Amino acid sequence: MVQSVKPVPSIWCPGCGDFGVLAAVKKAAAELGIPPHEEVLVGGIGCSGSIHNFIEVNGIHALHGRLLAQAVGIKLANPKLTVIAAGGDGDGYAIGMGHFMHAFKKNASIVYIVMNNETYGLTKGQASPTSQLGFEGNVEHPFDAILTALSIPTPNFIARTFSGDPRTMTQVLVEALKFTKADRGFAFIEDLSPCVTYNDTFKEWRERVFDVSKAPGYDPTDRSTMFRICLETMHAGKIPIGVVHRPHEADPAAQALELKLLPDLLGPAVADIDLTTNMAAYEKLVKSAA
Ligand code: SF4
């Protein structure tokens, strides 16, 4: 585990879209008054995954594609922590795809930010799961994380933002953090974060993004409506951004994983080092699952 209480200077290329996410994470934590020792940033593998080194939080650089498993584990160990997982599209949508799908189902109260630049920037610009047809010889259609997230019938918070609009990114992240701090479950944000070195899409994306809250009939509580709006936006050549799913306030099924599984262990794990207590809770959990 790396403790980044003293942040180091960023190693990102000047102008990288990931700077917008870094700024948003700092501003959102400040706005909500989250102290650094109560926030854990779990970084994936790739340029974006080093984000925890550049901010005053406790951080961990997770295994490739495994950041969600580690973030959920941290949340289970200490539900009072604010846990943010942050990585790239290659990390989250390729090797990490299994964890990605199940994170929506598990519904732990963590925030997951995917910085999507449609390439593997750290390894010099190969095609990733979100790359457009023809990019670096890519012959596959791009994966769309928002449509996939909408198709999983769990009451999660789902949004897409753009690093070219860091103010909105901050607002959406504040909303996502409030959602998780209220133990309402998993919050997913895909941030369009251009790689200015290997796939500079800033200009193109600035022209193509469309805020879905401006679409007629916008209703983020209605999954089918939002699926239709996103598809229509894409068919018109635009990229849907904004909050695409915000479940109803009172939904008992939305109760987060840590509250469902560990009602006897709420509280900082560090304060509970009695093995007997932990074993009793573990045995109870195993029996309830049998
Ligand atoms: Fe950002 Fe691309 Fe540079 Fe990586 S290679 S730091 S993704 S601009």
Short mmCIF file of C-alpha atoms and ligand atoms in Angstrom, two decimals:
data_model
loop_
_atom_site.label_atom_id
_atom_site.label_comp_id
_atom_site.label_asym_id
_atom_site.label_seq_id
_atom_site.Cartn_x
_atom_site.Cartn_y
_atom_site.Cartn_z
CA MET A 1 0.00 0.00 0.00
CA VAL A 2 1.28 3.42 -0.93
CA GLN A 3 0.46 6.30 1.36
CA SER A 4 0.36 9.39 -0.81
CA VAL A 5 -0.15 11.88 1.96
CA LYS A 6 2.67 13.86 0.36
CA PRO A 7 1.70 14.00 -3.31
CA VAL A 8 4.43 13.87 -5.94
CA PRO A 9 4.44 15.94 -9.16
CA SER A 10 2.40 14.46 -11.96
CA ILE A 11 4.17 12.42 -14.65
CA TRP A 12 1.33 12.90 -17.14
CA CYS A 13 1.92 14.63 -20.47
CA PRO A 14 0.98 18.34 -20.42
CA GLY A 15 -2.65 18.64 -21.51
CA CYS A 16 -3.64 15.04 -20.69
CA GLY A 17 -7.36 14.76 -20.00
CA ASP A 18 -6.64 12.98 -16.73
CA PHE A 19 -5.75 16.35 -15.19
CA GLY A 20 -9.44 17.25 -15.36
CA VAL A 21 -10.30 14.21 -13.25
CA LEU A 22 -7.51 14.94 -10.77
CA ALA A 23 -8.83 18.47 -10.31
CA ALA A 24 -12.39 17.22 -9.92
CA VAL A 25 -11.40 14.65 -7.27
CA LYS A 26 -9.60 17.35 -5.27
CA LYS A 27 -12.44 19.88 -5.57
CA ALA A 28 -15.20 17.38 -4.81
CA ALA A 29 -13.43 16.16 -1.65
CA ALA A 30 -12.93 19.75 -0.53
CA GLU A 31 -16.55 20.66 -1.24
CA LEU A 32 -17.82 17.71 0.79
CA GLY A 33 -15.27 18.19 3.56
CA ILE A 34 -13.77 14.71 3.21
CA PRO A 35 -10.45 14.65 5.10
CA PRO A 36 -7.53 12.89 3.34
CA HIS A 37 -7.28 10.14 5.95
CA GLU A 38 -10.91 9.15 5.33
CA GLU A 39 -10.51 8.85 1.57
CA VAL A 40 -8.88 5.97 -0.31
CA LEU A 41 -8.05 6.23 -3.99
CA VAL A 42 -7.50 2.88 -5.72
CA GLY A 43 -5.65 3.32 -9.01
CA GLY A 44 -5.62 0.84 -11.88
CA ILE A 45 -2.81 0.09 -14.32
CA GLY A 46 -2.12 2.66 -17.02
CA CYS A 47 -1.40 6.39 -17.07
CA SER A 48 -4.65 7.23 -15.28
CA GLY A 49 -4.00 4.65 -12.56
CA SER A 50 -1.21 6.72 -11.06
CA ILE A 51 -3.70 9.41 -10.04
CA HIS A 52 -3.44 8.51 -6.35
CA ASN A 53 0.19 9.63 -6.32
CA PHE A 54 -0.71 13.19 -7.22
CA ILE A 55 -3.24 13.91 -4.49
CA GLU A 56 -3.22 13.95 -0.71
CA VAL A 57 -5.08 10.72 0.04
CA ASN A 58 -4.30 7.17 1.06
CA GLY A 59 -3.78 5.25 -2.15
CA ILE A 60 -3.06 1.86 -3.60
CA HIS A 61 -1.88 0.94 -7.08
CA ALA A 62 -3.98 -2.13 -7.81
CA LEU A 63 -3.27 -5.13 -9.99
CA HIS A 64 -4.18 -4.80 -13.65
CA GLY A 65 -7.96 -4.97 -14.02
CA ARG A 66 -8.43 -5.78 -10.34
CA LEU A 67 -8.93 -2.33 -8.85
CA LEU A 68 -12.65 -2.87 -8.26
CA ALA A 69 -12.06 -6.06 -6.27
CA GLN A 70 -9.59 -4.20 -4.09
CA ALA A 71 -11.81 -1.14 -3.73
CA VAL A 72 -14.78 -3.27 -2.68
CA GLY A 73 -12.57 -5.12 -0.21
CA ILE A 74 -11.42 -1.85 1.35
CA LYS A 75 -15.01 -0.68 1.66
CA LEU A 76 -16.04 -3.96 3.33
CA ALA A 77 -13.15 -3.70 5.78
CA ASN A 78 -14.04 -0.15 6.74
CA PRO A 79 -17.44 1.06 5.47
CA LYS A 80 -16.84 4.55 6.86
CA LEU A 81 -14.15 5.26 4.29
CA THR A 82 -14.84 7.15 1.09
CA VAL A 83 -13.48 4.82 -1.58
CA ILE A 84 -12.83 5.90 -5.16
CA ALA A 85 -11.50 3.50 -7.80
CA ALA A 86 -9.98 5.21 -10.84
CA GLY A 87 -8.45 3.70 -13.96
CA GLY A 88 -8.56 3.62 -17.72
CA ASP A 89 -10.65 2.01 -20.44
CA GLY A 90 -8.00 -0.62 -21.18
CA ASP A 91 -7.79 -1.60 -17.53
CA GLY A 92 -11.52 -1.53 -16.81
CA TYR A 93 -13.11 -2.72 -20.02
CA ALA A 94 -10.61 -5.42 -21.12
CA ILE A 95 -8.83 -7.41 -18.41
CA GLY A 96 -11.12 -5.88 -15.78
CA MET A 97 -14.41 -6.52 -17.56
CA GLY A 98 -15.53 -9.34 -15.25
CA HIS A 99 -15.15 -7.13 -12.19
CA PHE A 100 -16.77 -4.22 -14.03
CA MET A 101 -20.00 -6.11 -14.71
CA HIS A 102 -20.25 -7.54 -11.22
CA ALA A 103 -19.54 -4.22 -9.50
CA PHE A 104 -22.98 -3.02 -10.61
CA LYS A 105 -24.59 -6.19 -9.25
CA LYS A 106 -22.66 -6.16 -5.97
CA ASN A 107 -23.61 -2.52 -5.44
CA ALA A 108 -20.96 -1.59 -2.87
CA SER A 109 -20.99 2.11 -2.06
CA ILE A 110 -17.85 3.10 -3.93
CA VAL A 111 -17.26 5.50 -6.82
CA TYR A 112 -15.61 4.13 -9.97
CA ILE A 113 -14.18 6.60 -12.47
CA VAL A 114 -13.01 5.28 -15.83
CA MET A 115 -10.85 7.74 -17.77
CA ASN A 116 -11.69 6.72 -21.31
CA ASN A 117 -9.22 7.88 -23.96
CA GLU A 118 -9.97 5.11 -26.47
CA THR A 119 -6.37 3.86 -26.42
CA TYR A 120 -3.66 2.28 -24.28
CA GLY A 121 -1.69 5.48 -23.67
CA LEU A 122 0.94 4.10 -21.29
CA THR A 123 2.10 1.51 -23.83
CA LYS A 124 2.18 4.00 -26.72
CA GLY A 125 -1.22 4.04 -28.29
CA GLN A 126 -2.55 0.59 -29.19
CA ALA A 127 -6.28 0.02 -29.80
CA SER A 128 -8.34 -0.50 -26.64
CA PRO A 129 -11.91 -1.83 -26.18
CA THR A 130 -13.32 1.65 -26.84
CA SER A 131 -11.19 2.49 -29.89
CA GLN A 132 -12.99 3.50 -33.05
CA LEU A 133 -12.94 1.24 -36.11
CA GLY A 134 -9.71 1.78 -38.03
CA PHE A 135 -7.74 3.28 -35.12
CA GLU A 136 -4.30 1.65 -35.23
CA GLY A 137 -5.70 -1.10 -37.43
CA ASN A 138 -8.63 -1.82 -35.12
CA VAL A 139 -11.22 -4.06 -36.78
CA GLU A 140 -13.65 -4.26 -33.83
CA HIS A 141 -16.59 -2.03 -32.99
CA PRO A 142 -16.09 0.06 -29.83
CA PHE A 143 -17.55 -1.01 -26.52
CA ASP A 144 -20.02 1.40 -24.89
CA ALA A 145 -19.86 1.34 -21.09
CA ILE A 146 -22.91 3.55 -20.49
CA LEU A 147 -25.26 1.33 -22.50
CA THR A 148 -23.82 -1.70 -20.73
CA ALA A 149 -24.26 -0.09 -17.32
CA LEU A 150 -27.86 0.82 -18.13
CA SER A 151 -28.58 -2.79 -19.09
CA ILE A 152 -27.75 -4.11 -15.60
CA PRO A 153 -30.95 -3.81 -13.56
CA THR A 154 -29.44 -2.62 -10.29
CA PRO A 155 -30.15 0.85 -8.84
CA ASN A 156 -26.72 2.39 -9.41
CA PHE A 157 -25.68 5.95 -10.19
CA ILE A 158 -24.44 6.16 -13.81
CA ALA A 159 -22.95 9.18 -15.57
CA ARG A 160 -20.56 10.26 -18.29
CA THR A 161 -18.49 13.45 -18.17
CA PHE A 162 -15.86 15.17 -20.33
CA SER A 163 -12.48 16.43 -19.14
CA GLY A 164 -12.97 19.47 -21.37
CA ASP A 165 -15.68 20.53 -18.90
CA PRO A 166 -14.08 20.03 -15.47
CA ARG A 167 -16.74 22.11 -13.70
CA THR A 168 -19.50 19.66 -14.69
CA MET A 169 -17.18 16.75 -13.92
CA THR A 170 -16.82 18.12 -10.37
CA GLN A 171 -20.58 18.58 -9.96
CA VAL A 172 -21.28 15.03 -11.13
CA LEU A 173 -18.55 13.61 -8.89
CA VAL A 174 -19.97 15.48 -5.88
CA GLU A 175 -23.35 13.93 -6.64
CA ALA A 176 -21.77 10.46 -7.00
CA LEU A 177 -19.92 10.83 -3.71
CA LYS A 178 -23.09 11.91 -1.92
CA PHE A 179 -24.80 8.83 -3.36
CA THR A 180 -22.14 6.50 -1.97
CA LYS A 181 -21.82 8.36 1.34
CA ALA A 182 -25.55 7.78 1.82
CA ASP A 183 -24.86 4.03 1.35
CA ARG A 184 -27.08 3.89 -1.72
CA GLY A 185 -24.70 1.75 -3.73
CA PHE A 186 -22.29 1.82 -6.65
CA ALA A 187 -21.63 5.04 -8.57
CA PHE A 188 -20.03 4.81 -12.02
CA ILE A 189 -18.65 7.76 -13.98
CA GLU A 190 -17.01 7.38 -17.35
CA ASP A 191 -14.97 10.48 -18.06
CA LEU A 192 -14.01 11.19 -21.66
CA SER A 193 -10.35 11.94 -21.04
CA PRO A 194 -8.32 12.48 -24.22
CA CYS A 195 -4.77 11.16 -24.57
CA VAL A 196 -3.18 14.20 -26.20
CA THR A 197 -0.07 12.23 -27.18
CA TYR A 198 -1.51 9.14 -28.89
CA ASN A 199 -5.19 9.93 -29.58
CA ASP A 200 -5.96 13.64 -29.20
CA THR A 201 -9.75 13.78 -29.38
CA PHE A 202 -10.28 17.02 -27.43
CA LYS A 203 -11.53 19.05 -30.40
CA GLU A 204 -13.65 16.25 -31.85
CA TRP A 205 -15.26 15.37 -28.53
CA ARG A 206 -15.93 19.02 -27.65
CA GLU A 207 -17.98 19.23 -30.84
CA ARG A 208 -19.75 15.89 -30.37
CA VAL A 209 -20.70 15.74 -26.69
CA PHE A 210 -24.39 16.21 -25.96
CA ASP A 211 -25.80 16.80 -22.48
CA VAL A 212 -28.65 14.30 -22.22
CA SER A 213 -30.47 16.46 -19.64
CA LYS A 214 -31.38 18.68 -22.62
CA ALA A 215 -33.07 15.82 -24.48
CA PRO A 216 -36.91 15.88 -24.61
CA GLY A 217 -38.33 13.53 -21.99
CA TYR A 218 -35.08 13.30 -19.99
CA ASP A 219 -35.78 11.18 -16.92
CA PRO A 220 -32.73 9.61 -15.22
CA THR A 221 -34.98 7.50 -12.99
CA ASP A 222 -36.36 5.70 -16.05
CA ARG A 223 -33.82 3.24 -17.44
CA SER A 224 -35.60 2.50 -20.70
CA THR A 225 -36.11 6.19 -21.48
CA MET A 226 -32.43 6.89 -20.90
CA PHE A 227 -31.40 3.89 -23.01
CA ARG A 228 -33.47 5.27 -25.87
CA ILE A 229 -32.10 8.82 -25.44
CA CYS A 230 -28.51 7.55 -25.40
CA LEU A 231 -29.04 5.40 -28.51
CA GLU A 232 -30.75 8.23 -30.40
CA THR A 233 -27.92 10.59 -29.42
CA MET A 234 -25.34 8.13 -30.70
CA HIS A 235 -27.24 7.51 -33.93
CA ALA A 236 -27.15 11.28 -34.49
CA GLY A 237 -23.35 11.16 -34.31
CA LYS A 238 -23.17 12.67 -30.82
CA ILE A 239 -21.75 11.33 -27.55
CA PRO A 240 -24.22 11.32 -24.66
CA ILE A 241 -22.87 12.87 -21.46
CA GLY A 242 -24.43 13.81 -18.12
CA VAL A 243 -26.25 11.81 -15.45
CA VAL A 244 -27.95 8.92 -17.24
CA HIS A 245 -29.23 7.01 -14.24
CA ARG A 246 -30.22 8.32 -10.84
CA PRO A 247 -32.47 5.83 -9.02
CA HIS A 248 -35.49 6.79 -6.95
CA GLU A 249 -34.74 8.05 -3.45
CA ALA A 250 -36.42 5.30 -1.48
CA ASP A 251 -35.44 1.94 -2.91
CA PRO A 252 -34.64 -0.68 -0.24
CA ALA A 253 -32.93 -2.87 -2.83
CA ALA A 254 -30.35 -0.12 -3.26
CA GLN A 255 -28.86 -0.77 0.16
CA ALA A 256 -25.14 -1.12 -0.30
CA LEU A 257 -23.23 -4.39 -0.18
CA GLU A 258 -21.37 -3.61 3.03
CA LEU A 259 -24.63 -2.99 4.89
CA LYS A 260 -26.15 -6.21 3.57
CA LEU A 261 -23.18 -8.42 4.41
CA LEU A 262 -21.53 -7.01 7.46
CA PRO A 263 -24.11 -5.45 9.78
CA ASP A 264 -22.14 -6.61 12.82
CA LEU A 265 -18.86 -5.16 11.69
CA LEU A 266 -19.72 -1.58 10.84
CA GLY A 267 -16.97 0.72 11.96
CA PRO A 268 -13.29 1.11 11.25
CA ALA A 269 -11.59 -2.26 10.75
CA VAL A 270 -8.54 -0.95 12.58
CA ALA A 271 -10.61 -0.63 15.74
CA ASP A 272 -11.75 -4.23 15.51
CA ILE A 273 -8.76 -6.52 15.69
CA ASP A 274 -10.42 -9.17 17.85
CA LEU A 275 -10.11 -12.36 15.78
CA THR A 276 -12.88 -14.04 17.76
CA THR A 277 -15.36 -11.35 16.79
CA ASN A 278 -14.32 -11.48 13.17
CA MET A 279 -14.53 -15.28 13.03
CA ALA A 280 -18.02 -15.26 14.56
CA ALA A 281 -19.20 -12.74 11.98
CA TYR A 282 -17.49 -14.72 9.20
CA GLU A 283 -19.12 -17.98 10.27
CA LYS A 284 -22.49 -16.25 10.43
CA LEU A 285 -21.95 -14.89 6.94
CA VAL A 286 -20.98 -18.33 5.57
CA LYS A 287 -24.03 -19.95 7.19
CA SER A 288 -26.36 -17.29 5.77
CA ALA A 289 -24.97 -17.92 2.28
CA ALA A 290 -25.26 -21.73 2.51
FE1 SF4 B 1 -2.14 11.14 -20.77
FE2 SF4 B 1 -1.71 9.90 -23.12
FE3 SF4 B 1 0.31 11.14 -21.90
FE4 SF4 B 1 -0.72 8.88 -20.89
S1 SF4 B 1 0.36 9.07 -22.86
S2 SF4 B 1 -0.18 10.75 -19.73
S3 SF4 B 1 -2.91 9.11 -21.37
S4 SF4 B 1 -1.54 12.11 -22.73
#
